PDB file of C-alpha atoms in Angstrom:
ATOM      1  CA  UNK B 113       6.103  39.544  40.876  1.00 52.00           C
ATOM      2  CA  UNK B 114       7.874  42.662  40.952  1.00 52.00           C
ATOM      3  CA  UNK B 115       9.840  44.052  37.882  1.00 47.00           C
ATOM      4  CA  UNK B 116      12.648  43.200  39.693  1.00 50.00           C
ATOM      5  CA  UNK B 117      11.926  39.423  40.493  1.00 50.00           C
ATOM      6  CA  UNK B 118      10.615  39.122  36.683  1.00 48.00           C
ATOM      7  CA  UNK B 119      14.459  40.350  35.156  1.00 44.00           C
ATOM      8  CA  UNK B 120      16.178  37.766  38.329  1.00 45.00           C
ATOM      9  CA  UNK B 121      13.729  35.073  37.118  1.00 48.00           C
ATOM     10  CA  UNK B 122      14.956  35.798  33.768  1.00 49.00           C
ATOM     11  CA  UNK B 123      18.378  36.072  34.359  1.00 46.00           C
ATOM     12  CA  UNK B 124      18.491  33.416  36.605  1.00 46.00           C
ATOM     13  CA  UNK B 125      15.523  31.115  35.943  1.00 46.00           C
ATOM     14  CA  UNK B 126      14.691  28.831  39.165  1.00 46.00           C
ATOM     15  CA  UNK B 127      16.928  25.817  39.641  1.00 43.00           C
ATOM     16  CA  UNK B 128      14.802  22.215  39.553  1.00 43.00           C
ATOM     17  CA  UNK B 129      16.820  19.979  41.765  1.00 39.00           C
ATOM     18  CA  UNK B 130      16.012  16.334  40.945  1.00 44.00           C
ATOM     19  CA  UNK B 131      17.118  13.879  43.567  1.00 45.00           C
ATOM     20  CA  UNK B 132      18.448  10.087  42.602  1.00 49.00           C
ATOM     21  CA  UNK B 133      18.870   7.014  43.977  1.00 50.00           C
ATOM     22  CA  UNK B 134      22.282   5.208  44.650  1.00 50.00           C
ATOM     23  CA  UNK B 135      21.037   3.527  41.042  1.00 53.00           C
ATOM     24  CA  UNK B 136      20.648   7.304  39.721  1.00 55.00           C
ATOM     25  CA  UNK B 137      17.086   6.697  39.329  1.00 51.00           C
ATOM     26  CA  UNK B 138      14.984   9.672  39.575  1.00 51.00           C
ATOM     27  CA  UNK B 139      13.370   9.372  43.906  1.00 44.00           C
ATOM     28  CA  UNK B 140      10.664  11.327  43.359  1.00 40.00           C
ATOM     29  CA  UNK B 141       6.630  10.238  43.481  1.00 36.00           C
ATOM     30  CA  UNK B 142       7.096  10.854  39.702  1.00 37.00           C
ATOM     31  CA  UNK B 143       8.695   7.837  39.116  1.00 43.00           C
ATOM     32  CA  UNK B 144       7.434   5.680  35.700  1.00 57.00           C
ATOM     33  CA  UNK B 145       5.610   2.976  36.654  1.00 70.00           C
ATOM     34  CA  UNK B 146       7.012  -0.495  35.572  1.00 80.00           C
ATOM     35  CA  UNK B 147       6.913  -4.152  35.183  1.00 87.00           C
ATOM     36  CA  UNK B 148       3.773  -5.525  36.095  1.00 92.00           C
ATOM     37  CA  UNK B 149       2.477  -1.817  37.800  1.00 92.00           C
ATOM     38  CA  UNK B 150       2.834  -0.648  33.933  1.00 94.00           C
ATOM     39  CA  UNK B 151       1.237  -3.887  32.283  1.00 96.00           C
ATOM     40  CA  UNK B 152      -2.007  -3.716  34.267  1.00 95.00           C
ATOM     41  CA  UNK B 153      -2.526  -0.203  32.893  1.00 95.00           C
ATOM     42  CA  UNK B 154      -3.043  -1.228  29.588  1.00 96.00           C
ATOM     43  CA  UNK B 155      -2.589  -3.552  26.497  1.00 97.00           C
ATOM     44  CA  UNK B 156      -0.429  -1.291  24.418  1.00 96.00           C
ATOM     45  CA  UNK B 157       1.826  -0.604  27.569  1.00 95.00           C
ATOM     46  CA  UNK B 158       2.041  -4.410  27.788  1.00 96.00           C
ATOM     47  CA  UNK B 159       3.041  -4.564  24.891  1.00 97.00           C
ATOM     48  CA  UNK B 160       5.741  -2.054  24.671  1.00 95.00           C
ATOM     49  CA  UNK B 161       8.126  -4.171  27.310  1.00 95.00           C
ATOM     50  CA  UNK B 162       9.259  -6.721  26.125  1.00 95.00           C
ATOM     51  CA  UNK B 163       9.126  -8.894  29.705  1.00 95.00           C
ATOM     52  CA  UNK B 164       5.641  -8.221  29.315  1.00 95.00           C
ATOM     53  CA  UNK B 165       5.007  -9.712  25.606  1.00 96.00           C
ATOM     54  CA  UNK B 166       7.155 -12.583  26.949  1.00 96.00           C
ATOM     55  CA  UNK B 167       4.974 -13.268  29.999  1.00 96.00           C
ATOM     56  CA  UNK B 168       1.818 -12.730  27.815  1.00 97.00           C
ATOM     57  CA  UNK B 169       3.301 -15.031  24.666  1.00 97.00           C
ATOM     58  CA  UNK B 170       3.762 -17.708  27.896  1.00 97.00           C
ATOM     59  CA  UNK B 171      -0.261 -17.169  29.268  1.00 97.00           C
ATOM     60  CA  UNK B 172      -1.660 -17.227  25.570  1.00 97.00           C
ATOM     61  CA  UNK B 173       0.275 -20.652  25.077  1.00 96.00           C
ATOM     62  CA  UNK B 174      -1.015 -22.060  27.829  1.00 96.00           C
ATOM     63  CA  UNK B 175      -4.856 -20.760  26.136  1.00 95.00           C
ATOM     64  CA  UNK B 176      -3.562 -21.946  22.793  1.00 95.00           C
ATOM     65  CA  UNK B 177      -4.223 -18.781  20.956  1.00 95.00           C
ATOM     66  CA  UNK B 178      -0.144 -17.130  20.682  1.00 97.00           C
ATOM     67  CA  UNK B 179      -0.465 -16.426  17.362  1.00 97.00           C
ATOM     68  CA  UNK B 180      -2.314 -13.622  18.193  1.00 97.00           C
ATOM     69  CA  UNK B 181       0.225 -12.029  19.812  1.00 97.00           C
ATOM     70  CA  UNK B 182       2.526 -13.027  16.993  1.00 97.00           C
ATOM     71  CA  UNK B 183       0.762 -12.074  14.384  1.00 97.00           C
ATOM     72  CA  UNK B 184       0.210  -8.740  15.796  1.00 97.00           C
ATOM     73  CA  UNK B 185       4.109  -8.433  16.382  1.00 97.00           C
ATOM     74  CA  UNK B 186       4.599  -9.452  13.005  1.00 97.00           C
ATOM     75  CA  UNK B 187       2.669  -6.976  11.992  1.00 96.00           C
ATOM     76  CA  UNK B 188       4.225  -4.124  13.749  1.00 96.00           C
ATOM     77  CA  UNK B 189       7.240  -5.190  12.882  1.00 96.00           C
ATOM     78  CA  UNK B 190       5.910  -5.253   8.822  1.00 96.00           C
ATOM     79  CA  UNK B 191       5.060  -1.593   8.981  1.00 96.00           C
ATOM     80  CA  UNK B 192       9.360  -0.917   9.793  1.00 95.00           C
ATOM     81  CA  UNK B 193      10.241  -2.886   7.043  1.00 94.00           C
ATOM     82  CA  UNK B 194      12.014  -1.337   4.230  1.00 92.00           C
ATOM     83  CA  UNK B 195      12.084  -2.032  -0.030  1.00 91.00           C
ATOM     84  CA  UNK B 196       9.322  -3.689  -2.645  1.00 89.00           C
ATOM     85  CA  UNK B 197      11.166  -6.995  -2.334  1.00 92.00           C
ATOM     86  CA  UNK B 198      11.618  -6.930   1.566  1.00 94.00           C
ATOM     87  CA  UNK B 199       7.714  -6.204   2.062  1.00 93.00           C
ATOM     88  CA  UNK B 200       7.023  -8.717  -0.268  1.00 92.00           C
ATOM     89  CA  UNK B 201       8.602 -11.350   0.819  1.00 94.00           C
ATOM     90  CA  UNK B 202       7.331 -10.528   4.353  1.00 95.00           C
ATOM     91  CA  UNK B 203       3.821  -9.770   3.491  1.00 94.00           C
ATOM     92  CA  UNK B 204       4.019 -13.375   1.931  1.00 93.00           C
ATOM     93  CA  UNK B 205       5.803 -14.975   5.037  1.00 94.00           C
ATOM     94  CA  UNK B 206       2.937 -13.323   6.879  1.00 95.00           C
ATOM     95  CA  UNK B 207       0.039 -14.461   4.887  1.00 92.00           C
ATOM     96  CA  UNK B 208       1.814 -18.025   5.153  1.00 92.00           C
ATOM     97  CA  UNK B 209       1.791 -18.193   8.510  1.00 95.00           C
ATOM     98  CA  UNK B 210      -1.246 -16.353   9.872  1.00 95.00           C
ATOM     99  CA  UNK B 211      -3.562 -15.919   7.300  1.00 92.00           C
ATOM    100  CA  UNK B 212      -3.295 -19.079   4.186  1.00 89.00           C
ATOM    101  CA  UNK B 213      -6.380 -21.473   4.850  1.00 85.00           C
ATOM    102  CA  UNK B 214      -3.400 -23.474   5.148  1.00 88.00           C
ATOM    103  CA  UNK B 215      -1.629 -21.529   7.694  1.00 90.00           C
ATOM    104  CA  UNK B 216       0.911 -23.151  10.402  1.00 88.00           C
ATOM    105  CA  UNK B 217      -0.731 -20.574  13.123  1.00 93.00           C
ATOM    106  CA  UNK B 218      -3.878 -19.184  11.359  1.00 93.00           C
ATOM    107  CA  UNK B 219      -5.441 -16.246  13.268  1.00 94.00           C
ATOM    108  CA  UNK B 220      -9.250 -15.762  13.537  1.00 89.00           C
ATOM    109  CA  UNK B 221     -10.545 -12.646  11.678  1.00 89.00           C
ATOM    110  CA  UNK B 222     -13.482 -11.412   9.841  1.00 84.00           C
ATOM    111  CA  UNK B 223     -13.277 -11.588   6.143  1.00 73.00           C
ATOM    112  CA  UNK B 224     -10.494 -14.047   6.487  1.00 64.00           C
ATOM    113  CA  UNK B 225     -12.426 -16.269   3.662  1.00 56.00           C
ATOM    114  CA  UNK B 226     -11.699 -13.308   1.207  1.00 62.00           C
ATOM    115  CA  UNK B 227      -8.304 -12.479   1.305  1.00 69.00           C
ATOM    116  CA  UNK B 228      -5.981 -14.213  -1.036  1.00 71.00           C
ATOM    117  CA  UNK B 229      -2.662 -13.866  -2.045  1.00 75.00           C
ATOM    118  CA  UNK B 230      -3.213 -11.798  -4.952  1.00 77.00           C
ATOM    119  CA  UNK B 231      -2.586  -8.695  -1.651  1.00 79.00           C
ATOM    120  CA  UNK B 232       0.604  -9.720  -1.463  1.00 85.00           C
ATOM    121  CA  UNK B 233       1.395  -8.359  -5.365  1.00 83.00           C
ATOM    122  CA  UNK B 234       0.940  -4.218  -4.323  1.00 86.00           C
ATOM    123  CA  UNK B 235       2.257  -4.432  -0.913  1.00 89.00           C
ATOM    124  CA  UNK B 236       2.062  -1.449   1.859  1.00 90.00           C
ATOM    125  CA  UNK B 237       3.078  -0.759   5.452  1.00 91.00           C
ATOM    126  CA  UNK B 238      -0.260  -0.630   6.379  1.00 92.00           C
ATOM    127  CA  UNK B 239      -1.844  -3.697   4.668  1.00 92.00           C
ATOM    128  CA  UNK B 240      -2.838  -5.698   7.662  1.00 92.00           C
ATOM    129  CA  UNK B 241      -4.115  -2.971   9.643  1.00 94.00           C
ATOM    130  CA  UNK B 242      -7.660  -4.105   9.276  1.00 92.00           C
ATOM    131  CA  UNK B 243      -6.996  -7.395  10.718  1.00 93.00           C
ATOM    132  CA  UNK B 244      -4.195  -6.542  13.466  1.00 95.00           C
ATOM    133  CA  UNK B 245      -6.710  -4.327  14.997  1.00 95.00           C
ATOM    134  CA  UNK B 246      -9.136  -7.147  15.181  1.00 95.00           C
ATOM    135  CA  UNK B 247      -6.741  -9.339  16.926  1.00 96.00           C
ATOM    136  CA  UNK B 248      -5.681  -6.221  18.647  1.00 97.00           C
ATOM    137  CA  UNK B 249      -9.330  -6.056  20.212  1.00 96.00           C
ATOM    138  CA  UNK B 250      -9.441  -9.805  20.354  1.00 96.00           C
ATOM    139  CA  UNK B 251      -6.853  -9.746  22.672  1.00 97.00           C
ATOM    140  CA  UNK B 252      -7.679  -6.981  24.648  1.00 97.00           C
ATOM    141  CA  UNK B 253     -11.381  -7.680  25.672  1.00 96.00           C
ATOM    142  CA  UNK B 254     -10.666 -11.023  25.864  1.00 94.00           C
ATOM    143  CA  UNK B 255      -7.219 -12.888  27.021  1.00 97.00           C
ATOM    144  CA  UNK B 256      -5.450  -9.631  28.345  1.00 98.00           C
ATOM    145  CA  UNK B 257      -8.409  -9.306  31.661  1.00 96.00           C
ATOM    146  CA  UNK B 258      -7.868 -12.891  31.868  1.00 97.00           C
ATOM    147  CA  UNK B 259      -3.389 -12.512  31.762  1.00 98.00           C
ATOM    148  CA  UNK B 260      -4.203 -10.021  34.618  1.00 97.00           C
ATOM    149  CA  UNK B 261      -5.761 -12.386  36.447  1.00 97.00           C
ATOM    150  CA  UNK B 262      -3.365 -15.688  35.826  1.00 96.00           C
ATOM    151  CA  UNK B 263      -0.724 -16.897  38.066  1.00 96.00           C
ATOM    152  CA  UNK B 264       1.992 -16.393  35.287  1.00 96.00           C
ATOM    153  CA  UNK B 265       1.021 -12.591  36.080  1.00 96.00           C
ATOM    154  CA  UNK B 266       0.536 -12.672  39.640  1.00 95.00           C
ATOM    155  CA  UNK B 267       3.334 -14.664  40.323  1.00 94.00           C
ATOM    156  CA  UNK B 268       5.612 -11.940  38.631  1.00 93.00           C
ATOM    157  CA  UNK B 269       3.719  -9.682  40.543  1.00 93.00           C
ATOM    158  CA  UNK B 270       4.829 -11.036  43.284  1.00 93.00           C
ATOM    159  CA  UNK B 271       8.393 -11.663  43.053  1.00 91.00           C
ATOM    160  CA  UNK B 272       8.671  -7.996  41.688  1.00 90.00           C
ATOM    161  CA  UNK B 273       6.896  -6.898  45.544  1.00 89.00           C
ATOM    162  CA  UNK B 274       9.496  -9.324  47.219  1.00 88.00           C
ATOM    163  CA  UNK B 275      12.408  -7.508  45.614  1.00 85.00           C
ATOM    164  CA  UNK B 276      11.411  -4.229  46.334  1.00 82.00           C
ATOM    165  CA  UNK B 277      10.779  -5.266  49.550  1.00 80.00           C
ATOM    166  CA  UNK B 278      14.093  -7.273  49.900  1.00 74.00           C
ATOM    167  CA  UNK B 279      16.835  -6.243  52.416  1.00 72.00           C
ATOM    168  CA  UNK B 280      19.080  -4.620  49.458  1.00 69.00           C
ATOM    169  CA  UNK B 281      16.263  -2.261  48.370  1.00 58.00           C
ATOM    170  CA  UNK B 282      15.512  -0.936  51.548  1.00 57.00           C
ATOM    171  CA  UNK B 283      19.008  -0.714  52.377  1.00 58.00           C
ATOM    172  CA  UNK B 284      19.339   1.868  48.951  1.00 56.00           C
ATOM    173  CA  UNK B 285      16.785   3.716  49.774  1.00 55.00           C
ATOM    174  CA  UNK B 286      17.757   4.463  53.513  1.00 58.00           C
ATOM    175  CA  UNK B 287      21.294   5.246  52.260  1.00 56.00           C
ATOM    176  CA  UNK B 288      19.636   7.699  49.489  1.00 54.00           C
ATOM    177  CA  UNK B 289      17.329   9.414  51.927  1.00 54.00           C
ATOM    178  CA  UNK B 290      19.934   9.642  54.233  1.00 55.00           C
ATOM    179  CA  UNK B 291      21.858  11.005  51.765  1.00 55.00           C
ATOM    180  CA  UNK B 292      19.434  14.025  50.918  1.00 54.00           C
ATOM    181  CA  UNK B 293      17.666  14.828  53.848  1.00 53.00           C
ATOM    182  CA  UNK B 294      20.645  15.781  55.803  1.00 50.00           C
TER     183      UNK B 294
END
């Protein structure tokens, strides 16, 4: 660049144009991948939408093993909470549920036998990490290649392809590249 160009660029720094959709939805090749394009990627990106826990919660029912899932939610959702009593009372509700010997949905992890609720006394965001990263991996070498291969997945797959392909989303994207590539 010149000296010139380099004060215009500075002045006037280049303008990014980004194109939309009749939805204002960004038309590029850069779009975010999603629904069942963004669950095959990974676990945690399944996990993130929640159409995609709900799909998964529906194919680890049918494998009897959701409490998994929940537990893991459960635990995410323990690490926002807020207050002594709150985590408490949670930490207990958690214990009760997942890990008791005499839980309703008791998860499967390693050193199971030794926890008791004596954990629940000094409770910390973080307290379950240990065993929501084994159900974590649990889930992830184990039912979630098997979700990507079930009809409850494929199925959505495949209604999501039919819409995209359906008359109405054509019909938006022939008026939007008529639109900009006049």
């Amino acid at each position: 660049l010149s000296w010139g160009e380099a004060l215009l660029l500075s002045v006037f720094p280049p303008i990014r144009l980004e194109i939309n959709d009749s939805e204002g939805h960004p038309s590029s090749s850069h779009q975010t991948l999603k629904g069942t394009s963004k669950w095959a990627t990974s676990l945690e990106s399944l996990l993130e939408d929640p159409e995609g826990v709900k799909r998964f919660r529906e194919f680890l029912k049918k494998e009897f093993s959701e409490e998994n899932v929940l537990f893991w939610l459960a635990c995410e959702e323990f690490k926002k909470t807020q207050g002594k009593k709150q985590m408490q009372e949670k930490a207990k509700e958690i214990y009760m549920t997942f890990l008791s010997s005499k839980a309703s949905s008791q998860v499967n992890v390693e050193g199971q036998s030794r926890l008791s609720e004596t954990i629940l006394e000094t409770p910390h965001p973080l307290m379950f990490q240990k065993l929501q990263d084994q159900i974590f991996n649990l889930m992830k070498y184990d039912s979630y290649s098997r979700f990507l291969k079930s009809d409850i997945f494929l199925n959505h797959k495949k209604s999501e392809e039919q819409e995209e392909n359906s008359p109405e989303a054509q019909t938006a994207a022939k008026r939007a590249s008529r639109i900009y590539n006049t």
